[in-house]
Short mmCIF file of C-alpha atoms in Angstrom, two decimals:
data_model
loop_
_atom_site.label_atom_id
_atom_site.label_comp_id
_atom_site.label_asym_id
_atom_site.label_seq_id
_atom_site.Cartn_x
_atom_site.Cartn_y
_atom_site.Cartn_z
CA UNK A 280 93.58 3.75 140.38
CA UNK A 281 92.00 0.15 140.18
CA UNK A 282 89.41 -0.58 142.70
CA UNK A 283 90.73 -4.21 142.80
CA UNK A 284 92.09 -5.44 146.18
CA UNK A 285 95.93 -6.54 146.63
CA UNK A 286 95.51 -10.00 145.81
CA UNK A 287 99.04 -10.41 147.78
CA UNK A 288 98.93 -11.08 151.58
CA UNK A 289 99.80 -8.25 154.09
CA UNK A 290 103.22 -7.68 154.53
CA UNK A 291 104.64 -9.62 151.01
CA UNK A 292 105.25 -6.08 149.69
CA UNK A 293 107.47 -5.54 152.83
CA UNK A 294 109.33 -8.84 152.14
CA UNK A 295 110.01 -8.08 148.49
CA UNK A 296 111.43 -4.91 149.43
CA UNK A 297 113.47 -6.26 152.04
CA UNK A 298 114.56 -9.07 149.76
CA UNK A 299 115.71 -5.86 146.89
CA UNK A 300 117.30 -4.31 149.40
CA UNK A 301 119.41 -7.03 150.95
CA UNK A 302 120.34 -7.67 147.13
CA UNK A 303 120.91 -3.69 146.10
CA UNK A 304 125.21 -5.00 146.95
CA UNK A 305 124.81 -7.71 144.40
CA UNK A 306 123.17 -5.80 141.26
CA UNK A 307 126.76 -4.79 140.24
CA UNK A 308 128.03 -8.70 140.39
CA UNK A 309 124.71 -9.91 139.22
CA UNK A 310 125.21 -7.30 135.97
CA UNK A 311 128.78 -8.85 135.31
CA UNK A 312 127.27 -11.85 135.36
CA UNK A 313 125.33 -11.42 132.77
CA UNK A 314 127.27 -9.22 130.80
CA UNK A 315 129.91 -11.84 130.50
CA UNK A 316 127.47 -15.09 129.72
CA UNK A 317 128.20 -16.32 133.01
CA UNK A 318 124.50 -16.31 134.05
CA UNK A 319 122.02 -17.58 131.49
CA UNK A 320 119.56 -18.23 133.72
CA UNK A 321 118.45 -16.72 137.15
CA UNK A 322 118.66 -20.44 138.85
CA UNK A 323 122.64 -19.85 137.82
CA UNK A 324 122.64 -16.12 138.84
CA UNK A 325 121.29 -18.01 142.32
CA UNK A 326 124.49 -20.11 142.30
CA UNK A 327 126.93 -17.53 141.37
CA UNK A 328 125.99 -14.55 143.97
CA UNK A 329 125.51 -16.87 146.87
CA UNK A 330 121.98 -15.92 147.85
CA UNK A 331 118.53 -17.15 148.03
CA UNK A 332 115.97 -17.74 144.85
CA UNK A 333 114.26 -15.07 145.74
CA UNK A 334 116.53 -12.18 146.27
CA UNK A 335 118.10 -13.08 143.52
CA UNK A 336 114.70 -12.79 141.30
CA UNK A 337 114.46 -9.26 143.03
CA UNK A 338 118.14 -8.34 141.91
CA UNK A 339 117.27 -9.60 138.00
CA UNK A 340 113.84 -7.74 138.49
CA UNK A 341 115.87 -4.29 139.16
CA UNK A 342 118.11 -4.93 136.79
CA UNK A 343 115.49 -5.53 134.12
CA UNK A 344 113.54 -2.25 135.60
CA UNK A 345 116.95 -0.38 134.65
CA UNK A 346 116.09 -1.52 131.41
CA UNK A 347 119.83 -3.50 131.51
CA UNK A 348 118.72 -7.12 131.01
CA UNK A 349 115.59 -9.08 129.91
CA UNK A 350 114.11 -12.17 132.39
CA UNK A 351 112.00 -14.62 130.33
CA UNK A 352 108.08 -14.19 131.35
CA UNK A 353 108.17 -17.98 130.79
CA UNK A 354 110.78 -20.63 132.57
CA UNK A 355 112.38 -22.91 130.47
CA UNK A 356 114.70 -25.73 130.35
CA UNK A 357 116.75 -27.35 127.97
CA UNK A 358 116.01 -30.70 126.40
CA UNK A 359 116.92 -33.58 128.67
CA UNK A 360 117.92 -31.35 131.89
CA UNK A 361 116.29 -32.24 134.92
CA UNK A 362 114.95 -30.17 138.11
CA UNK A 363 112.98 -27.06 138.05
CA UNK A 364 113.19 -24.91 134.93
CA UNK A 365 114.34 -21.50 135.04
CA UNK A 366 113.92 -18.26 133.91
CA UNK A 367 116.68 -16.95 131.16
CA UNK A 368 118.11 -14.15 131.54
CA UNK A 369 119.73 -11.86 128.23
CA UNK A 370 121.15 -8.65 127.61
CA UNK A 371 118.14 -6.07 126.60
CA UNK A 372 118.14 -5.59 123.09
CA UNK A 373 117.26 -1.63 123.67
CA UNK A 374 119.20 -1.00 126.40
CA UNK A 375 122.30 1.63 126.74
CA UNK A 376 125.01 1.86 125.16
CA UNK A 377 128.97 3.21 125.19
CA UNK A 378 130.60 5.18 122.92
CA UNK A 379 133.66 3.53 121.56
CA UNK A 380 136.60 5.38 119.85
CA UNK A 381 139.39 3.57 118.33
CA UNK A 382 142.36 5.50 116.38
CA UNK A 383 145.41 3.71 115.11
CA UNK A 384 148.55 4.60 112.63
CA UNK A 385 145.89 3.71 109.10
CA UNK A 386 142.92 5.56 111.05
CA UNK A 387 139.97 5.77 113.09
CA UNK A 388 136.57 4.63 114.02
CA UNK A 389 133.47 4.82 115.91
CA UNK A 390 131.24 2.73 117.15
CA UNK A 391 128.29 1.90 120.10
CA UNK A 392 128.67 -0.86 122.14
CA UNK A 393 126.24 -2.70 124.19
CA UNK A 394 126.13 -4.85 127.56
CA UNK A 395 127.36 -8.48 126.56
CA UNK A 396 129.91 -6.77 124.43
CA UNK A 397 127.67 -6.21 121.34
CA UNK A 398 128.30 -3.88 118.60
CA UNK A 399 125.00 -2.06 117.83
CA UNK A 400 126.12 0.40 115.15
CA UNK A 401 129.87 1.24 113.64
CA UNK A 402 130.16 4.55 111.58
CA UNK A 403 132.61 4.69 108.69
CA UNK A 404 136.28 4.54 109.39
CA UNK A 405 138.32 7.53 107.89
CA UNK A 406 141.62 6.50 106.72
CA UNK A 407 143.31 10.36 107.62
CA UNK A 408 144.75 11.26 110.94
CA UNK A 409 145.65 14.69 111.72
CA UNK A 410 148.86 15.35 114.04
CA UNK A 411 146.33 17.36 116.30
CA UNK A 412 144.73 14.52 118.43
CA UNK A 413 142.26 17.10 119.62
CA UNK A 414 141.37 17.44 115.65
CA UNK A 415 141.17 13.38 115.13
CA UNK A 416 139.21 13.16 118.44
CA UNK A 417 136.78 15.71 117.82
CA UNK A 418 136.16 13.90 114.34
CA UNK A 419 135.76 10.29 116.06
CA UNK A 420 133.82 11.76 118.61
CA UNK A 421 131.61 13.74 116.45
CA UNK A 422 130.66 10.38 114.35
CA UNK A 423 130.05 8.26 117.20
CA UNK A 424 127.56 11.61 118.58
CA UNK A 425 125.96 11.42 114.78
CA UNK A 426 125.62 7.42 115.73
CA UNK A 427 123.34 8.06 118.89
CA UNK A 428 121.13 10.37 117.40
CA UNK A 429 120.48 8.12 115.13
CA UNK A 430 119.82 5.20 117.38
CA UNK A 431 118.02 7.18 120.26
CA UNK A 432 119.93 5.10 122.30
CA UNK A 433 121.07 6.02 125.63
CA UNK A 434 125.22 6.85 126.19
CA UNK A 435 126.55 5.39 129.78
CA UNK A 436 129.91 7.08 128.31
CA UNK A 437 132.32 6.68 126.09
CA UNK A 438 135.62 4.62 126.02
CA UNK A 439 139.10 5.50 123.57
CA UNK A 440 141.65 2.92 122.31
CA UNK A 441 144.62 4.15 121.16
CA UNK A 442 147.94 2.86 119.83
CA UNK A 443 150.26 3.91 122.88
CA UNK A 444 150.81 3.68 126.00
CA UNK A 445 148.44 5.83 128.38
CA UNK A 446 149.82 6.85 132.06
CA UNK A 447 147.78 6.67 134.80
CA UNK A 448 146.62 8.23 136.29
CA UNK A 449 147.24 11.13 133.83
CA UNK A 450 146.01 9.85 130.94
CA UNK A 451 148.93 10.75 128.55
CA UNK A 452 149.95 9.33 125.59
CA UNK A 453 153.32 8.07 126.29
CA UNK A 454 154.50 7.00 122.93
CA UNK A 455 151.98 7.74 119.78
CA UNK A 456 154.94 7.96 117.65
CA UNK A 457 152.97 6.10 114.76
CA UNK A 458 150.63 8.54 115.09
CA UNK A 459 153.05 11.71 114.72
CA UNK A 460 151.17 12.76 118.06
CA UNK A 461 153.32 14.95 120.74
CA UNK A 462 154.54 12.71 123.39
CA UNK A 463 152.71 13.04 126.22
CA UNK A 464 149.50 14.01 125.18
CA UNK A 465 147.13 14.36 127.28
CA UNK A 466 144.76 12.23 125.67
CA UNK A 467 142.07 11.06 128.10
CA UNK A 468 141.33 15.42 129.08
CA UNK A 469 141.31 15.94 125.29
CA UNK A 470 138.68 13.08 125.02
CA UNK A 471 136.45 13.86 127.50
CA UNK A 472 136.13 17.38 126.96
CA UNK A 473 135.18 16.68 123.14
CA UNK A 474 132.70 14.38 125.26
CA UNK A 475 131.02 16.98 126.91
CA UNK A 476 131.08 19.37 123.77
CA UNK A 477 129.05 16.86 122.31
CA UNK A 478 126.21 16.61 124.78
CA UNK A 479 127.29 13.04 125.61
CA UNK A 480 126.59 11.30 129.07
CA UNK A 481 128.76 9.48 131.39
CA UNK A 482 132.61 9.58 132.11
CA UNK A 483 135.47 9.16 129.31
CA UNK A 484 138.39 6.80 129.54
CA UNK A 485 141.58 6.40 127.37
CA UNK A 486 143.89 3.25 127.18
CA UNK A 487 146.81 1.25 124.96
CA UNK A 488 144.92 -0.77 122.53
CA UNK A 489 146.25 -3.91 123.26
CA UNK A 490 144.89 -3.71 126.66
CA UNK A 491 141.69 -3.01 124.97
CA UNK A 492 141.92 -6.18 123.11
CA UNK A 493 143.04 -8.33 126.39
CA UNK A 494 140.28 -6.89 128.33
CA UNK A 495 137.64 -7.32 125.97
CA UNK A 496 138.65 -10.82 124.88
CA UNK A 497 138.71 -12.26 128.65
CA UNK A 498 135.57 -11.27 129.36
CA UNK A 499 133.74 -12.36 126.27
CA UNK A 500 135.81 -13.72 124.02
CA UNK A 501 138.96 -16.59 123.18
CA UNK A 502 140.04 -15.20 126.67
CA UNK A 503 137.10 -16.27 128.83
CA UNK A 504 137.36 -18.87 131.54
CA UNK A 505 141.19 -17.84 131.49
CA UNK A 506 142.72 -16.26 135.34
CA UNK A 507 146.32 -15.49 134.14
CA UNK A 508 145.16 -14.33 130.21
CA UNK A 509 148.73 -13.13 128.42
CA UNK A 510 147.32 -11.12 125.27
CA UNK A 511 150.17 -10.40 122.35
CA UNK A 512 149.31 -8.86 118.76
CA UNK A 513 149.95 -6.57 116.03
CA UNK A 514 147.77 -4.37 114.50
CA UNK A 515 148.61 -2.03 111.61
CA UNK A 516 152.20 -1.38 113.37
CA UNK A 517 154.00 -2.61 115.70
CA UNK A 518 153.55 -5.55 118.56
CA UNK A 519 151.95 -4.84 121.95
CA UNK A 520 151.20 -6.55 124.88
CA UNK A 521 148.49 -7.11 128.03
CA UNK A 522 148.01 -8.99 130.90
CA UNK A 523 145.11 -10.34 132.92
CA UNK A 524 145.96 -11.63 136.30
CA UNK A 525 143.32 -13.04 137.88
CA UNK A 526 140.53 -11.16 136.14
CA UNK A 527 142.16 -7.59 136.31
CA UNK A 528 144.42 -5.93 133.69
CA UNK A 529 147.79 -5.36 134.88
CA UNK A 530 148.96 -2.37 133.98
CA UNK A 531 151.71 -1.53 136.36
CA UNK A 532 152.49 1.11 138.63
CA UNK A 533 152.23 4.11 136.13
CA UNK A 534 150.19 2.22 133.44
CA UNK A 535 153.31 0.96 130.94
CA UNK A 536 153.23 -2.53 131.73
CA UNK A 537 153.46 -5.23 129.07
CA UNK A 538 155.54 -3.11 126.14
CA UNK A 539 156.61 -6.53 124.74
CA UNK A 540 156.92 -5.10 121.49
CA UNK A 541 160.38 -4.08 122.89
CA UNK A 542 161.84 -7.54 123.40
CA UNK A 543 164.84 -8.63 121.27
CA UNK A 544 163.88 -11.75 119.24
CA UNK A 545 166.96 -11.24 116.30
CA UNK A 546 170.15 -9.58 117.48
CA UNK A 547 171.55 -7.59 114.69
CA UNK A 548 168.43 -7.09 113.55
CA UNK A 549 166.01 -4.12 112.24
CA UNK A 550 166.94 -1.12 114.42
CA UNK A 551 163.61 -0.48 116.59
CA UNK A 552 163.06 3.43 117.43
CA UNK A 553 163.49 2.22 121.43
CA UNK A 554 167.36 2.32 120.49
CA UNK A 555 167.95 -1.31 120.26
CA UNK A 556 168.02 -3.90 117.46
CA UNK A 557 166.00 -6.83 116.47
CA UNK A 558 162.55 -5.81 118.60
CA UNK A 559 159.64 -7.92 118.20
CA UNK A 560 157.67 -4.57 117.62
CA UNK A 561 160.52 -4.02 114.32
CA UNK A 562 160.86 -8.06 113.50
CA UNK A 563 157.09 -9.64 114.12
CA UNK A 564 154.27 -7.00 112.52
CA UNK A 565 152.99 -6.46 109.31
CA UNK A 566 155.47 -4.31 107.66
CA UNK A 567 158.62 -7.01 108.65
CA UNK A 568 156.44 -9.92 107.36
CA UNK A 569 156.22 -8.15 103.62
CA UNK A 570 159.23 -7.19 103.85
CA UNK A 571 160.68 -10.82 104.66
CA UNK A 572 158.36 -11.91 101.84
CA UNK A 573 159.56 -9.60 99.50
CA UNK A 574 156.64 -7.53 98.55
CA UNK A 575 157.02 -3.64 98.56
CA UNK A 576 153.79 -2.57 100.82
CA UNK A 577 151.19 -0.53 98.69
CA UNK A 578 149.16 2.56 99.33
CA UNK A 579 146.09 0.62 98.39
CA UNK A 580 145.51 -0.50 101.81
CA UNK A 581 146.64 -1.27 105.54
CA UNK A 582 149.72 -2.78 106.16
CA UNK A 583 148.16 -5.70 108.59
CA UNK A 584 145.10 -6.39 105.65
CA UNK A 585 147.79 -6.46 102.71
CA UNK A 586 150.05 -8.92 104.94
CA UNK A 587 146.66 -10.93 105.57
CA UNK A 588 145.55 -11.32 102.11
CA UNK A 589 149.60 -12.40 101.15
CA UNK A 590 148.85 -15.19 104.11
CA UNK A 591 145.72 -16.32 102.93
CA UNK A 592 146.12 -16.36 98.90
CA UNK A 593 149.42 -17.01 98.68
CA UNK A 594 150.17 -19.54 101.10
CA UNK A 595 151.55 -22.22 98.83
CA UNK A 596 154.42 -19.20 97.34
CA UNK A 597 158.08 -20.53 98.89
CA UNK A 598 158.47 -16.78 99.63
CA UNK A 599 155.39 -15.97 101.45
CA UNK A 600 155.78 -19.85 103.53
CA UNK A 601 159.12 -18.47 104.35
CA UNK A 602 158.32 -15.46 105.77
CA UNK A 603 155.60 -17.27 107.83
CA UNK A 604 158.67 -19.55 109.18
CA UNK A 605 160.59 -16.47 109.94
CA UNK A 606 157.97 -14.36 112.08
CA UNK A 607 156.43 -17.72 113.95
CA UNK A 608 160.24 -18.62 114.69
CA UNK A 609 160.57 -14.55 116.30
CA UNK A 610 156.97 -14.69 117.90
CA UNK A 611 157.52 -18.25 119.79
CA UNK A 612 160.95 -16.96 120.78
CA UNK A 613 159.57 -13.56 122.32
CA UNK A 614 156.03 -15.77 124.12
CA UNK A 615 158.44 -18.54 125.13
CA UNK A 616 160.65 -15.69 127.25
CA UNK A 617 156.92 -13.94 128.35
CA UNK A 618 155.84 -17.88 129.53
CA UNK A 619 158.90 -17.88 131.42
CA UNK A 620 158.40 -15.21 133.48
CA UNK A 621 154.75 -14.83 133.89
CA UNK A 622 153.65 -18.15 133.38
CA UNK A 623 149.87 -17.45 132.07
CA UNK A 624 147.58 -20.49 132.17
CA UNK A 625 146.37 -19.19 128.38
CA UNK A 626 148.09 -17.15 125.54
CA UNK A 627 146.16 -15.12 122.82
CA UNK A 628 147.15 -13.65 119.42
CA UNK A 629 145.23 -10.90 117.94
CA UNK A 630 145.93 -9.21 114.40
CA UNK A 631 148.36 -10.41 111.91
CA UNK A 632 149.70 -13.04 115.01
CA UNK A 633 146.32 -14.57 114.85
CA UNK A 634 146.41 -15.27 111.23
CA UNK A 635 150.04 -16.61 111.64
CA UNK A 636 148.91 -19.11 114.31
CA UNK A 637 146.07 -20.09 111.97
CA UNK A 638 148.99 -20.85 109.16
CA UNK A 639 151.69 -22.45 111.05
CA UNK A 640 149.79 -23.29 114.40
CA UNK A 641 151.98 -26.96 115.70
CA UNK A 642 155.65 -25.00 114.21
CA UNK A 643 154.52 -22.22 116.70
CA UNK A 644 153.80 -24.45 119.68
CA UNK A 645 156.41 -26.36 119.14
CA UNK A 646 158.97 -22.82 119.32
CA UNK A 647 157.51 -22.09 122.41
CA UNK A 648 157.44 -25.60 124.15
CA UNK A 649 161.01 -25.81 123.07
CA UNK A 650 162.00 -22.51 124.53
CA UNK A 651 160.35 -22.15 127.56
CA UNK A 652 160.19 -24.45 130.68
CA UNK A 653 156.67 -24.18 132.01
CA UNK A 654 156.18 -24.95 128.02
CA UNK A 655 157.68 -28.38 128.32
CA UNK A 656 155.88 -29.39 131.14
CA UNK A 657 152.63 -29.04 129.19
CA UNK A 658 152.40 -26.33 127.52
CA UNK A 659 150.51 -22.99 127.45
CA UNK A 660 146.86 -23.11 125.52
CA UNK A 661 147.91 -20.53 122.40
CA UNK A 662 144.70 -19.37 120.69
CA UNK A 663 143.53 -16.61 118.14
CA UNK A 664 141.49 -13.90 119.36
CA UNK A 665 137.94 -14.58 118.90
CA UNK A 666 136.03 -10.73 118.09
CA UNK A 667 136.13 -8.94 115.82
CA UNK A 668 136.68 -5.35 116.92
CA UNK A 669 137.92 -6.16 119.68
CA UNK A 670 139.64 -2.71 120.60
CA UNK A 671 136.23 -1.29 120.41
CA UNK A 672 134.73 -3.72 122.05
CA UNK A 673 137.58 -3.25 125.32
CA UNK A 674 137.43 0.73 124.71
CA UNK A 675 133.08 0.34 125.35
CA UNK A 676 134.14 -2.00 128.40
CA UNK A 677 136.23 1.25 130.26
CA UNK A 678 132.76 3.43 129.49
CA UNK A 679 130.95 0.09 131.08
CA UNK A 680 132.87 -0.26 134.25
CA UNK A 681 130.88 2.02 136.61
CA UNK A 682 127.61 0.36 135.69
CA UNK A 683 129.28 -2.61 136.10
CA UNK A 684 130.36 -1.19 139.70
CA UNK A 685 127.02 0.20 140.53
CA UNK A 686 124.31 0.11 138.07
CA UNK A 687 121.95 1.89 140.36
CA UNK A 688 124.58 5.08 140.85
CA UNK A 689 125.44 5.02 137.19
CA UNK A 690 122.23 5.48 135.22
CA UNK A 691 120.38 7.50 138.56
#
């Protein structure tokens, strides 16, 4: 112990305490904050939470002594701003991470996820799934396990998309028929306990993909800013939907909200395994655009990358322009209805959507001006979704969530 007196004055030690403590309700908000890019700087994090400069110093201190963010030694300010300069805050570079699990019909994958949304390491995808979830989850899990030992990172817990709906609070899979999973499996219990087989920390969540991709893409993605974020895409099969209202995901009263995928767009058309005809999960994904193209779909890769790459170097083929007419024509028709009754403030298009909106972006704003009132009174912002990953990056988000909630309680 240094023989040095305190240079502070008697009783500062006291005050900074007492400042730490009256902030210890505000780490949570303060994390958010800077998990989402909403506080760069501490004289922001100041603005945002409400409280003085210096309890919120002490909150960024204990967050950076949780080894969750970093505070610039040095203040700085950007060219040609005026006032005091700040300290910056960031996400830390070595800090925790979640273990994210994604499975769909052409797969799965594994990857770790950090605060801000940042993929730190992905392990190879395998391209087989087994009709035993446990079997498929004990592989995904195993990788993602593999992943953190090589890291040495720390696990906060691990998050699972999946391509169904998931009850809550159960946790079953209520429809993985692309999968050639039971329905009903109990997918969340089969998760976790391949979890704790594998040594891992923290909790284990399960959720529908698409709410993955929502969730993820508000908070740091094409999604951000949005309070009413409507979230429609198509992955490898199929069309699913998600909801933000007001910075939550709606999920409904037993978690099945927002199964879009099931609204008729073309009566008479494809027959959709729900019973009806002419589904937007049957007449808007991968496998209808090839087919309305008329390309037979190969084994030499997924259905959404093959429809992609028939998008993007073929464009100027009457065939392939065609089909694009035909599935922007179905998609307006189906977001024009969803405007009408939800009336989000922002739309956003992940998967093979995205790259249709990219390819015929006024024809589909113009469908679902034309179609839908709020539409014609000024339209709905329709944009791409911005990550890539972006399942993962919403199934690390679930693993997140009680840090987020109480950082201190969550890594003790």
């Amino acid at each position: 112990m240094s023989g040095k007196a305190d240079p502070r004055p008697a009783g500062e030690g006291t005050t900074s305490r007492t400042r730490l403590d009256r902030g210890r309700g505000a780490l949570g908000p303060a994390l958010e904050l800077v998990h989402t890019g909403r506080a760069p700087t501490r004289a922001v994090l100041t603005t945002e939470l409400g409280v003085t400069r210096a309890t919120a110093g002490a909150v960024a201190a204990e967050l950076e002594a949780l080894g969750l963010i970093r505070v610039d030694a040095r203040p700085g300010a950007a060219a040609g701003s005026q006032g005091r300069p700040s300290h910056r805050l960031s996400i830390a570079e070595d800090g925790p991470v979640a273990l994210a699990a994604q499975v769909h019909a052409d797969g799965f994958r594994a990857a770790l996820v950090g605060l801000g949304g940042r993929i730190v390491a992905t392990a190879p995808g395998s391209e087989v799934i087994d009709a035993d979830p446990a079997k498929v989850l004990g592989s995904v899990v195993a990788a993602g396990a593999e992943l953190l030992r090589e890291t040495g990172r720390r696990c906060v817990g691990a998050g699972l998309s999946v391509p169904s709906a998931v009850t809550e609070p159960e946790g079953l899979a209520f429809g993985p028929l692309r999968l050639a999973w039971p329905t009903g499996a109990p997918v969340r219990e089969i998760f976790a306990e391949q979890v704790r087989a594998a040594g891992l920390g923290g909790s284990a969540f399960a959720a529908n993909d698409v709410n993955l991709v929502a969730l993820a893409e508000h908070r740091h993605g094409a999604g951000r800013g949005a309070r009413d974020l409507l979230c429609v895409a198509t992955g490898h099969r199929g069309v699913g939907g998600a909801l933000v209202l007001d910075g939550r995901l709606h999920t409904g009263s037993s978690g099945l909200a927002l199964e879009v995928g099931h609204l008729a767009v073309n009566p008479g058309g494809r027959p959709c395994y729900c019973g009806s005809r002419g589904c937007l999960d049957v007449e808007a994904d991968p496998l209808a655009f090839l087919t309305a193209a008329g390309r037979e779909p190969g084994p030499e890769m997924s259905l959404l990358k093959q429809a992609d790459t028939l998008i993007h170097e073929h464009h100027d083929d009457p065939a392939v322009r065609a089909a694009v007419d035909t599935l922007v024509d179905r998609l307006g028709q189906g977001l024009a209805g969803l405007v009408n009754i939800l009336n989000p403030d922002r739309i956003i298009l992940g998967g093979l959507h995205g790259t249709l909106l990219d390819a015929a972006p006024d024809r589909l704003r113009a469908v679902v001006a034309d179609r839908s009132l709020w539409g014609r009174s000024g339209g709905v912002p329709i944009l791409a979704c911005a990550l890539d990953h972006n399942s993962l990056v919403g199934a690390a988000e679930l693993a997140w969530q009680p840090v987020l909630d109480d950082p201190l309680g969550a890594l003790a």
